[in-house]
Coordinates of C-alpha atoms and ligand atoms in Angstrom, one line a residue:
X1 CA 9.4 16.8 -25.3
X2 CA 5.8 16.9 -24.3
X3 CA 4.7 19.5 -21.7
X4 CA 4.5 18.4 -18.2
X5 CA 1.0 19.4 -17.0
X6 CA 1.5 18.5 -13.2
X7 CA 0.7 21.5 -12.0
X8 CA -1.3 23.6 -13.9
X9 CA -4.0 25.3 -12.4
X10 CA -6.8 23.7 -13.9
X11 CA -9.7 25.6 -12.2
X12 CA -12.4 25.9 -14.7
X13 CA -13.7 22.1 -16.1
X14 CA -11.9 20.3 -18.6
X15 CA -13.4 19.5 -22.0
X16 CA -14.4 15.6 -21.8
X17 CA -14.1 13.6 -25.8
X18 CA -17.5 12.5 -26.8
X19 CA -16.1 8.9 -27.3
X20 CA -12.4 7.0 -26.7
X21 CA -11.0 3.8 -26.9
X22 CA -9.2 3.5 -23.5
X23 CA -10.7 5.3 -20.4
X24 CA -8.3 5.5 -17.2
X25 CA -10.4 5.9 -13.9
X26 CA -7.5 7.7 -11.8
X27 CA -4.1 8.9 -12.6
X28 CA -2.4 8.4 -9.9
X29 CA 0.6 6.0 -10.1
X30 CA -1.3 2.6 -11.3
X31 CA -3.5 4.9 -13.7
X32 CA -0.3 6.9 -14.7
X33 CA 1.5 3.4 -15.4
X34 CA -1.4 1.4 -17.5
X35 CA -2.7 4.6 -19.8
X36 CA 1.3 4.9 -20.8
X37 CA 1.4 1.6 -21.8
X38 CA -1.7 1.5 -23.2
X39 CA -1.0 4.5 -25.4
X40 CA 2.5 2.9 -26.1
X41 CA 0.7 -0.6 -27.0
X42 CA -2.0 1.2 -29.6
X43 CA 1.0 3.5 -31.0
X44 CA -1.4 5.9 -32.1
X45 CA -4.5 3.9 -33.4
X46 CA -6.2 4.8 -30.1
X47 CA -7.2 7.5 -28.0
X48 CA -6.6 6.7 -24.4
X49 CA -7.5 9.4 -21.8
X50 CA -6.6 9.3 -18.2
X51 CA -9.4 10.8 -16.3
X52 CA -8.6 12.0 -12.6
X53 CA -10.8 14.4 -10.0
X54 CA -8.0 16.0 -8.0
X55 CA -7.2 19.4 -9.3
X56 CA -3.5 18.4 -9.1
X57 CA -2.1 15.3 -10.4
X58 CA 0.1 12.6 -8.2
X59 CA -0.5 14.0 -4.9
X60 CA 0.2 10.5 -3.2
X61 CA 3.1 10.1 -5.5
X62 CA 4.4 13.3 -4.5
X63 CA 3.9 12.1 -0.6
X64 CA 5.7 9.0 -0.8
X65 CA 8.5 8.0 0.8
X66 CA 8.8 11.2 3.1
X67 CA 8.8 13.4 -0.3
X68 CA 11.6 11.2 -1.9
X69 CA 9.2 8.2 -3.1
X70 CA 10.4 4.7 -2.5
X71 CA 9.9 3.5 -6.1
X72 CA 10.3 0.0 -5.3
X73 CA 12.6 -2.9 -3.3
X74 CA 15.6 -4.5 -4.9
X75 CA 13.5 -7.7 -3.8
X76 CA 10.0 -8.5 -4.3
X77 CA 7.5 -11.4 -4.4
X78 CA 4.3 -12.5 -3.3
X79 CA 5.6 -13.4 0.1
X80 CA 5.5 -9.3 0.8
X81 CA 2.0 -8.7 0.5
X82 CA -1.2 -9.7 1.8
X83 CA -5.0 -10.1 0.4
X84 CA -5.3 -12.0 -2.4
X85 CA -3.9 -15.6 -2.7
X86 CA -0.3 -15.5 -3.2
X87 CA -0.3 -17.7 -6.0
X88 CA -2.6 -15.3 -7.9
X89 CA -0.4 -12.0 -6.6
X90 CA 3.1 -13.7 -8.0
X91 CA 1.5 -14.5 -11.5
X92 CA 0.9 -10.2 -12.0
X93 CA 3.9 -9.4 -10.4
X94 CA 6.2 -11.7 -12.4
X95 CA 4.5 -9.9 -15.3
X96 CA 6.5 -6.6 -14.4
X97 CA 9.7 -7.1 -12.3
X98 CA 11.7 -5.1 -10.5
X99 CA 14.7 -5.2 -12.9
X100 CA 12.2 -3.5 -15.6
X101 CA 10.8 -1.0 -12.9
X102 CA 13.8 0.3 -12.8
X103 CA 15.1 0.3 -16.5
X104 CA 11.5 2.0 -17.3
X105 CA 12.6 4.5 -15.2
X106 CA 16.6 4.6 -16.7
X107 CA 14.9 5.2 -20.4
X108 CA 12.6 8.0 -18.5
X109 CA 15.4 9.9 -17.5
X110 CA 15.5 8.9 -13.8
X111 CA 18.3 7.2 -12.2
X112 CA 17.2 4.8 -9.4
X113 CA 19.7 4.2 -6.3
X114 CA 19.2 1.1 -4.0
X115 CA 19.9 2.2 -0.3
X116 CA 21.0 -0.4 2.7
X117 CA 17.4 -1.5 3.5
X118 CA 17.1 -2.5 0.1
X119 CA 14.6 0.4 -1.0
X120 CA 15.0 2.4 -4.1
X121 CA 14.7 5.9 -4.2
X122 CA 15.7 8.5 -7.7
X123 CA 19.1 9.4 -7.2
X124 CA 17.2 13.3 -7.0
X125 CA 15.7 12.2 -3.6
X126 CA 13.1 13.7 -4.7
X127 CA 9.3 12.5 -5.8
X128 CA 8.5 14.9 -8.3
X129 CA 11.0 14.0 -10.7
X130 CA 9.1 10.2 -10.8
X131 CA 5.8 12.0 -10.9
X132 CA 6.8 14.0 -13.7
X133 CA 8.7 11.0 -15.5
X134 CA 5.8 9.5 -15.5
X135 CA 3.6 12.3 -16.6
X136 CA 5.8 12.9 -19.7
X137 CA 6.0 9.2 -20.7
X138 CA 2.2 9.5 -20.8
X139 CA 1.8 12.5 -22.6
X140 CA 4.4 11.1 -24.7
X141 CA 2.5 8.0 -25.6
X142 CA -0.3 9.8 -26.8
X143 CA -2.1 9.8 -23.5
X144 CA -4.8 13.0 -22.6
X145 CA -4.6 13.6 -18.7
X146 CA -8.1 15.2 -18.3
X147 CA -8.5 16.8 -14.9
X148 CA -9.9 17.8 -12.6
X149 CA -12.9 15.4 -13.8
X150 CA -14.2 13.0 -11.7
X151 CA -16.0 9.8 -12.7
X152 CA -19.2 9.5 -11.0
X153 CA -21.0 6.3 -12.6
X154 CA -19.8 3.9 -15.2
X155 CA -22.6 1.9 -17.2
X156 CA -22.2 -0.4 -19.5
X157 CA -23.5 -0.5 -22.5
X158 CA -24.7 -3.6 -24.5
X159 CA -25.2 -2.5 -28.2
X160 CA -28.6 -3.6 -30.3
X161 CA -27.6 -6.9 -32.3
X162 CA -24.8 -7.7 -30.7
X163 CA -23.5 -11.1 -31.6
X164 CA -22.5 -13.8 -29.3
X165 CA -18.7 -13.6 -29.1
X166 CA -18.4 -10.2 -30.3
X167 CA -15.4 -8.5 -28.0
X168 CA -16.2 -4.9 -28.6
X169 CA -18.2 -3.3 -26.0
X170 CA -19.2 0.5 -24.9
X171 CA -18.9 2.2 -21.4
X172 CA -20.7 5.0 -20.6
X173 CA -18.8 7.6 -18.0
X174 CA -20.4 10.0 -16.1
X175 CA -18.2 13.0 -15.0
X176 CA -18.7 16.0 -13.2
X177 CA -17.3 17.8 -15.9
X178 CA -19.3 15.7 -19.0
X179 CA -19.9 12.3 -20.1
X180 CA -17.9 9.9 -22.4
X181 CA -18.3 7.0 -23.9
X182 CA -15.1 4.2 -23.9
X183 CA -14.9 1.1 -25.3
X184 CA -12.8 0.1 -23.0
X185 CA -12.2 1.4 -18.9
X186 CA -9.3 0.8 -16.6
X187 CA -10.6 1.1 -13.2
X188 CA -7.3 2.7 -11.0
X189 CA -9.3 4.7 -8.1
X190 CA -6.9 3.8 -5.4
X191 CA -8.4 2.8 -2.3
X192 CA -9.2 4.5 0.7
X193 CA -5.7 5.7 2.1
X194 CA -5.4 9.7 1.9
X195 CA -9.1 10.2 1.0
X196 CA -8.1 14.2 0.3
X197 CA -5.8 12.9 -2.4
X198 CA -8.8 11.3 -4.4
X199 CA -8.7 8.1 -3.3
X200 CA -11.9 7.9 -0.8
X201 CA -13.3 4.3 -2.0
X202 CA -15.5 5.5 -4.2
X203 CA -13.7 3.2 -6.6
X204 CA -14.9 0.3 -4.5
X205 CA -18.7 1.5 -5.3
X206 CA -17.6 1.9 -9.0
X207 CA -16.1 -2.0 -9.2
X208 CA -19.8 -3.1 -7.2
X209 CA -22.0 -1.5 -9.7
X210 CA -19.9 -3.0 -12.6
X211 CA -20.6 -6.6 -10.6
X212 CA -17.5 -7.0 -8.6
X213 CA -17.6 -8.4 -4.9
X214 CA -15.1 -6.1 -2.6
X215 CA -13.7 -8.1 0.2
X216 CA -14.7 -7.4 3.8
X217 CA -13.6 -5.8 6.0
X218 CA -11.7 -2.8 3.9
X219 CA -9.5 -1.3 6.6
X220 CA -6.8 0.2 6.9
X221 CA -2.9 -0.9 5.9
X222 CA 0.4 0.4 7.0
X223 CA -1.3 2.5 9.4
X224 CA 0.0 3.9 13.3
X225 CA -1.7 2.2 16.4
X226 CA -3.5 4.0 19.0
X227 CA -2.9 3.0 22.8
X228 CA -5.2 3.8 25.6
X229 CA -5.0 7.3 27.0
X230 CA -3.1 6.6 29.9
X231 CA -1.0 3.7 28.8
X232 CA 3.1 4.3 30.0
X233 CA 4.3 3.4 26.4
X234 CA 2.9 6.7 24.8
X235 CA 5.1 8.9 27.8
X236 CA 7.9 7.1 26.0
X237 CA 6.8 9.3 23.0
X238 CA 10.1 9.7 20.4
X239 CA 11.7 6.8 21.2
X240 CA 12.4 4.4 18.0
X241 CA 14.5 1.2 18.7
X242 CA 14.6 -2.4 16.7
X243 CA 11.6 -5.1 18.0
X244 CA 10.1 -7.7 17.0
X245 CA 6.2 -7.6 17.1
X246 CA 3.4 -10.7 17.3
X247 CA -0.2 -11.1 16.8
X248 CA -1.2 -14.1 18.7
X249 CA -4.6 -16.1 19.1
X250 CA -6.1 -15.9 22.7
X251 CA -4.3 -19.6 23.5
X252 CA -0.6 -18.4 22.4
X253 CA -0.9 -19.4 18.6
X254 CA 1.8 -16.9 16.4
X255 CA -0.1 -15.8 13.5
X256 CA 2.2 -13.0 12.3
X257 CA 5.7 -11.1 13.7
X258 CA 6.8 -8.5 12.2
X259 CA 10.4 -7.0 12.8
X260 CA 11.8 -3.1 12.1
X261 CA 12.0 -0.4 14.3
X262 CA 9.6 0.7 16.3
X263 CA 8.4 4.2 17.4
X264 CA 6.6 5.3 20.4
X265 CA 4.5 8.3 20.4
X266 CA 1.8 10.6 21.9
X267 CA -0.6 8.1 20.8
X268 CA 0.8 5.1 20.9
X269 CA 2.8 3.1 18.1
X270 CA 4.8 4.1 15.0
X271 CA 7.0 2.7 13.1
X272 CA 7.7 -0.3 10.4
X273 CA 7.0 -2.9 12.6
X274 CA 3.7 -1.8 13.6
X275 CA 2.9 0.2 10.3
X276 CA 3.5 -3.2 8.6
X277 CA 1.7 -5.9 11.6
X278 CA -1.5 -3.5 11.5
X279 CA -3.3 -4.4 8.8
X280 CA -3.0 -8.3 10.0
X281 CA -4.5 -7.0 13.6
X282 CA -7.4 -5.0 12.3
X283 CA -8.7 -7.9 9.7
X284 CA -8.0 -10.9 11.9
X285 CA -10.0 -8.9 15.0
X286 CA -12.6 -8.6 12.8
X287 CA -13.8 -12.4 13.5
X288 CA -11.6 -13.2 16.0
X289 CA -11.8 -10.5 18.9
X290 CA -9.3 -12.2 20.8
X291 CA -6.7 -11.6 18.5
X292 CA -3.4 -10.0 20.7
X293 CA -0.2 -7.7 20.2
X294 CA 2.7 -8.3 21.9
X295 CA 6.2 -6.2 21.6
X296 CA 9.9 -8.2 21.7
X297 CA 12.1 -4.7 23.1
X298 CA 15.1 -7.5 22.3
X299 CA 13.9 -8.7 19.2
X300 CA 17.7 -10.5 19.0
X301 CA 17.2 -12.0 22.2
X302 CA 15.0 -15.0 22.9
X303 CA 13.5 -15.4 26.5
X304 CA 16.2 -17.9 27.7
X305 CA 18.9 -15.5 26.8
X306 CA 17.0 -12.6 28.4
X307 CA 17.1 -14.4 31.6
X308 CA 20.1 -15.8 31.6
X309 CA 21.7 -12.3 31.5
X310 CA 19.9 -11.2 34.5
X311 CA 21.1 -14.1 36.6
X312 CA 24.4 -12.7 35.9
X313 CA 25.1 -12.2 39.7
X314 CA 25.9 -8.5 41.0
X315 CA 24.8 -6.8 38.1
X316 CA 21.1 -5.0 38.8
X317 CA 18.0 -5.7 36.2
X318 CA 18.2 -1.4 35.6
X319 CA 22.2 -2.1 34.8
X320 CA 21.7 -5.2 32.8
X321 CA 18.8 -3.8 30.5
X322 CA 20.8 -0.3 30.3
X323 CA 23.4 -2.0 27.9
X324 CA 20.8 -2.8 25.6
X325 CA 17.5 -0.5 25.8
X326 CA 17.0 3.3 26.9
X327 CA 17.1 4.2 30.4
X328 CA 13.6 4.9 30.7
X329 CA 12.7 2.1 28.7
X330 CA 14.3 0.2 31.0
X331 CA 13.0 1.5 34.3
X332 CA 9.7 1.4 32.8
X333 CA 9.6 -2.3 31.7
X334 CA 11.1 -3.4 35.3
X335 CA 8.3 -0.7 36.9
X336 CA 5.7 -3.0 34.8
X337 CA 6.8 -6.3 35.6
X338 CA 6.8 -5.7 39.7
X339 CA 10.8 -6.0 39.8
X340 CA 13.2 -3.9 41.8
X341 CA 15.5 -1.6 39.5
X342 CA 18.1 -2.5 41.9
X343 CA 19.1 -4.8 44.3
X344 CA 18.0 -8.8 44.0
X345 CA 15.8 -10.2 41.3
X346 CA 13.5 -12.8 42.9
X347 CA 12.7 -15.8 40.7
X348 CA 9.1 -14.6 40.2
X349 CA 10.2 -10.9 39.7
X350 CA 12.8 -12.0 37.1
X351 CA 10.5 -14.2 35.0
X352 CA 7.9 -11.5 35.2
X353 CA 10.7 -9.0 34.1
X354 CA 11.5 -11.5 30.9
X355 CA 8.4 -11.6 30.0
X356 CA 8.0 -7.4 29.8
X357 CA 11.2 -7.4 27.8
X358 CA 10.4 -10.0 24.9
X359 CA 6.4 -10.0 25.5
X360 CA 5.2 -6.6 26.5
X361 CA 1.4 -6.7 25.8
X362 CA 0.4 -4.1 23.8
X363 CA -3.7 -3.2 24.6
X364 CA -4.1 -1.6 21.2
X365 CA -7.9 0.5 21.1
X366 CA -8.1 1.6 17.4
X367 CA -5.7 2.8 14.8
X368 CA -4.9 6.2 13.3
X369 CA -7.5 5.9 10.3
X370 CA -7.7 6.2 6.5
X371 CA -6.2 9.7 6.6
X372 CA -2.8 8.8 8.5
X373 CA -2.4 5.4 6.5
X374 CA -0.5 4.4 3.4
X375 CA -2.7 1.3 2.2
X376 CA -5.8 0.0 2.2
X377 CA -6.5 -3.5 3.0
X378 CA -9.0 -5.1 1.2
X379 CA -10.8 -4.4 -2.4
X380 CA -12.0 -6.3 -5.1
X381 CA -10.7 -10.0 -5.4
X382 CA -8.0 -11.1 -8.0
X383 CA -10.4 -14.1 -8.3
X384 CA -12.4 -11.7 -10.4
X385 CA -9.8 -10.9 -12.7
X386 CA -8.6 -12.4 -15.5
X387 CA -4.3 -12.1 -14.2
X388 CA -3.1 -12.6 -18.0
X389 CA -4.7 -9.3 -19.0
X390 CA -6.3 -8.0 -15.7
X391 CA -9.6 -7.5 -17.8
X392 CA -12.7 -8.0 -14.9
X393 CA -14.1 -11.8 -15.4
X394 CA -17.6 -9.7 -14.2
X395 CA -17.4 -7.3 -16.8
X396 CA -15.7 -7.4 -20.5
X397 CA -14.1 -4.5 -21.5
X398 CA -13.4 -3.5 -17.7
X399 CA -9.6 -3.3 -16.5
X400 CA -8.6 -3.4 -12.7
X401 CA -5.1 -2.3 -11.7
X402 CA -3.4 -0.8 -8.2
X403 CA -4.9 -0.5 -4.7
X404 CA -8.6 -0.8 -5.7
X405 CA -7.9 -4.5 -5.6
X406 CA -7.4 -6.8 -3.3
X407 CA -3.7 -6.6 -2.5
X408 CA -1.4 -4.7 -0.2
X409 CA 2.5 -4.6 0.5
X410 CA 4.3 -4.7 3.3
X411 CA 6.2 -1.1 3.7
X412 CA 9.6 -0.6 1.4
X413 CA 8.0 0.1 -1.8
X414 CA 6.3 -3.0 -2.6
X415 CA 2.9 -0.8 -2.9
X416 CA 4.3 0.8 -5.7
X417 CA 6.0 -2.1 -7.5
X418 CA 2.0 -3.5 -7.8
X419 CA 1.0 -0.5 -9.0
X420 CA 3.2 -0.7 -11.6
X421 CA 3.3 -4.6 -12.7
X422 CA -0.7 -4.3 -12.3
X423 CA -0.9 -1.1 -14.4
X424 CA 1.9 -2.3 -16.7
X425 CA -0.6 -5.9 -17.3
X426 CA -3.9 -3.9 -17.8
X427 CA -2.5 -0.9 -19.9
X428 CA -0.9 -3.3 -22.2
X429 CA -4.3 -5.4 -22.5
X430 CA -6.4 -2.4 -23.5
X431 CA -4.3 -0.9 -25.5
X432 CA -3.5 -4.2 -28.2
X433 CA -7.5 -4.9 -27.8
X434 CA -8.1 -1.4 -29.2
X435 CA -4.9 -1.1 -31.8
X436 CA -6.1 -4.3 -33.0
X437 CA -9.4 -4.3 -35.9
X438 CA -11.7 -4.5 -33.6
X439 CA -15.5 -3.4 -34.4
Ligands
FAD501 C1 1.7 9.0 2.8 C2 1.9 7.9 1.9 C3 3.2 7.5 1.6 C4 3.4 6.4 0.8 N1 4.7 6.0 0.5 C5 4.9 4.9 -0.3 C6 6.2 4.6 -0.8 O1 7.2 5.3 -0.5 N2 6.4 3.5 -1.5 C7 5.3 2.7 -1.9 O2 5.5 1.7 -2.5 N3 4.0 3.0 -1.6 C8 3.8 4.1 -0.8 N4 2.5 4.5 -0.5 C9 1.4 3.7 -1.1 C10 1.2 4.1 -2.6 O3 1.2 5.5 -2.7 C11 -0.1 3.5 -3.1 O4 -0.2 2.2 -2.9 C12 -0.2 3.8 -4.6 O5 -0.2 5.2 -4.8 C13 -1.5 3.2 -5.1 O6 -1.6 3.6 -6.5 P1 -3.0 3.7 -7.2 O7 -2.8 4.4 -8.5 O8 -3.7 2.4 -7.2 O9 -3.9 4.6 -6.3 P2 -3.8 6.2 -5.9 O10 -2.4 6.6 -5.9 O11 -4.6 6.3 -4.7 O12 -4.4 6.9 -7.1 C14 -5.8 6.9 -7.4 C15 -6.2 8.1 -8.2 O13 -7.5 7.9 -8.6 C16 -8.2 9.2 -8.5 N5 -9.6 8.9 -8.4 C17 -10.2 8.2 -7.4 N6 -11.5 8.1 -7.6 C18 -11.8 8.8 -8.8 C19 -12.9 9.0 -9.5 N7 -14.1 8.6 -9.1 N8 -12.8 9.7 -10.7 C20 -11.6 10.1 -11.1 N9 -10.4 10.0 -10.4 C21 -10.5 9.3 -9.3 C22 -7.5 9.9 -7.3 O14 -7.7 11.3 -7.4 C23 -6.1 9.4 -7.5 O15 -5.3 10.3 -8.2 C24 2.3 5.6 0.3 C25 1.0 6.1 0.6 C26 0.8 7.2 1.4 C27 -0.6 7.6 1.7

C-alpha cells in the first residue's frame, strides 16, 4: 500500500516535473477525486500530478462536517443546489451518483453509514479516514501529490505548425516552487470559502485569464447572518429550535423558504435554515435591495392555526406559546408584537402577535464572510463547459471541476457529492485523452 503523505512536513519546496500529461490545480476533494481517476483512466501511460499550495493536504476535508465529514446525502439532484441551470447541474451529477460515491468509498476501505437526516458520514466518524482514502487511492493510481506548490499563472501554449484539428495542446504553469509544462490542466482551486485553507479565489483569476467569464456577484454560501447590534434575537443567543425561513420581494412575493433548525447567537443567525437561505439573500439583494427575511418560530403552523389557538378562551398568549416555543422566546415575541403576556388578547394585539410568530422580520445587515462560510456562490458558468467531459469550451485542454464553478449545494453533503461527480467527469476525460495516441 502506497504511503499516505497527508501530513508530512513538507517545509523546504517540492521538486516540480519539467513536463506531464495531467496537471491538477488543487488537491483538495474535487482535485483529489479527478487526478485518481485520471491516473486510474491512463493506467500508467500518463503522468498526472496534483499540484496544491497549502503545506498540508485536505484541510477543508479534514473540517467538514464538524470533523466527521458529511460525505454525501442518500438523496441528491439538481433540485439541491443553486447557480447554474439545473438542467446543466443534473446532466454532471447523473454522471457520478450517490450509490457509486459510496461503493468508491466501500472498495477504499471506508464504510459509509446513512444517519436520520439522510447524511452520510464514515462509520469512523471521523474525516481523516476519507482524506486519507482518498490520498491513497491517488497515490495508488499513479498520481504525484506535489506540495506545498502553488500555481501562480497558467499560459497556454499554441505550438508552431499546429494543424487545424490537432487535439494536443501545452500548458505552461508557473509555481512558486518551479514551472511545468502539461498537456492537459484540471482547474480544482475551490472557491473562496476558508481562504486559509487555499481556497482564496485566486482560482477565479486563473479560469479569467484562460478566457472564462465568472458570474457576479461571488458571495458567500452556507454562511451565518449578522443582525444589528442591538437587535432582541441575538440576547436569545444559544437557542436552536425548528423554523421555517422566507425571502420575499418588497410586495410579499415568496422567492425562497428554507426549513431546519435555526440557531440564535451573539451575532445573529445560525443554523441550516439560515446557513442554507443565505446565499439566495445575498445574490438576489444584489439587484434587488428590497429583498426581505422573515422567520416562521412555528414552521408547522400556518397563521390561521396560530390564531386560532390563541382565541382559545382563558388560556394567556405567554401560556399558549409556552407549549410550543421557549419561555423567553415567547415573552419576547409577545413583547415585539405590543400584546399583553397575560390577561386578554385584543383583536389587533393578537393579529400583531400571529404575525411575530410565523413572520418575525428579520433586519439582516451583513453576513459572517468567506472565513466563517462553507461555499461559495458563484464561479465560472457550466455554460462554458463542455458537461460530457467538463473540458472548458474557452480553452481546449483545460478541465474545470468543484467549487470553482458555478454551483453550490444546499447543506447535507451535496457540496461534496459535486465535488466528486464533477471531479469523477473531468479526471476521467483527461486521463483517456492522454492514455490514448495522442501527439
Ligand atoms: C467548515 C466547512 C465545512 C464543510 N462541511 C461540508 C460537509 O460536511 N459536506 C459537504 O458536502 N461540504 C462541506 N463543505 C464544503 C466542501 O468542503 C467544499 O464544497 C469542497 O471541499 C469543495 O471542494 P474543491 O476541491 O472544489 O475545493 P477545496 O476543497 O476548496 O480545495 C481547493 C484546493 O485547491 C488548492 N488551491 C487553491 N488555489 C491554488 C493554487 N493557485 N495553486 C495550488 N493549489 C491551489 C487549495 O489549497 C485547496 O486544497 C464544508 C466547507 C467548510 C469550509
Amino acid at each position: 500500500m502506497a504511503a499516505v503523505a497527508e501530513n508530512e512536513p513538507t517545509q523546504k519546496k517540492p521538486k516540480i516535473p519539467a513536463a506531464v500529461d495531467v496537471a491538477v490545480v488543487g488537491a483538495g476533494a474535487a482535485g483529489l477525486f479527478a487526478s485518481l481517476w485520471a491516473g486510474r483512466t491512463a493506467a500508467g501511460t500518463a503522468r498526472v500530478v496534483a499540484f496544491d499550495g497549502a503545506r498540508k493536504l485536505g484541510a477543508k476535508i479534514l473540517v467538514a462536517g464538524g470533523g466527521r465529514c458529511n460525505v454525501t446525502h442518500h438523496k441528491v439532484s439538481e433540485a439541491d443546489f443553486a447557480g447554474s441551470s439545473p438542467a446543466a447541474i443534473r446532466k454532471v451529477l447523473r454522471r457520478f451518483s450517490v450509490d457509486e460515491t459510496i461503493r468508491f468509498f466501500a472498495e477504499a476501505g471506508v464504510t459509509l453509514k446513512q444517519e436520520e437526516t439522510g447524511k452520510l458520514f464514515p462509520v469512523s466518524d471521523s474525516a481523516r479516514t476519507i482524506l486519507q482514502a482518498l490520498i491513497r487511492e491517488a497515490t495508488t493510481a499513479a498520481v504525484e501529490l506535489v506540495h506545498p506548490a502553488r500555481v501562480t499563472a497558467i499560459e497556454r501554449l499554441s505550438h508552431a505548425g499546429q494543424a487545424e484539428g490537432d487535439q494536443s495542446h501545452w500548458f505552461r504553469l508557473q509555481t512558486d516552487a518551479g514551472d511545468c509544462l502539461a498537456r492537459r490542466v484540471i482547474l480544482c482551486t475551490g472557491g473562496k470559502s476558508l481562504p486559509k485553507s487555499g481556497s482564496d479565489g485566486f482560482g477565479h483569476e486563473l479560469a479569467k485569464r484562460l478566457g472564462h467569464t465568472i458570474t457576479s456577484p461571488v458571495v458567500p454560501a452556507l454562511v451565518p447572518l449578522v443582525l444589528p447590534d442591538a437587535h432582541w434575537i441575538r440576547s436569545l443567543s444559544g437557542l436552536t429550535l425548528p423554523t421555517a425561513i422566507s425571502l420575499t420581494t418588497a410586495s410579499g412575493k415568496r422567492l425562497e423558504t428554507t426549513t431546519g433548525s435555526t440557531l440564535c447567537t451573539h451575532l445573529g443567525l445560525s443554523g441550516p435554515a439560515v446557513l442554507d437561505i443565505s446565499r439566495h439573500w445575498l445574490i438576489r439583494r444584489h439587484t434587488e435591495p428590497d429583498v426581505r427575511l422573515s422567520l416562521n418560530w412555528l414552521p408547522t403552523e400556518t397563521t390561521e392555526t396560530v390564531e386560532a389557538m390563541l382565541q382559545v378562551a382563558g388560556r394567556s398568549p405567554l401560556a399558549v406559546l409556552r407549549q410550543w416555543l421557549p419561555e423567553r422566546l415567547a415573552r419576547q415575541l409577545c413583547e415585539q408584537a405590543g400584546a399583553p403576556a397575560t390577561g386578554d388578547l385584543p383583536r389587533t394585539a393578537r393579529k400583531q402577535l400571529v404575525q411575530a410568530v410565523t413572520a418575525t422580520p428579520l433586519p439582516v445587515v451583513g453576513d459572517r464572510g468567506f472565513s466563517v462560510a462553507e461555499a461559495t456562490a458563484g464561479g465560472v458558468p457550466l455554460a462554458e463547459v463542455n458537461l460530457k467531459t467538463m473540458e472548458s469550451r474557452c480553452c481546449p485542454g483545460l478541465y474545470l471541476a468543484g467549487e470553482v464553478l458555478d454551483v453550490d449545494g444546499r447543506i447535507g453533503g451535496f457540496n461534496f457529492q459535486w465535488a466528486w461527480a464533477s471531479g469523477f467527469v473531468a479526471g476521467m476525460a483527461a486521463g483517456k485523452l492522454t492514455s490514448s495516441n495522442e501527439s
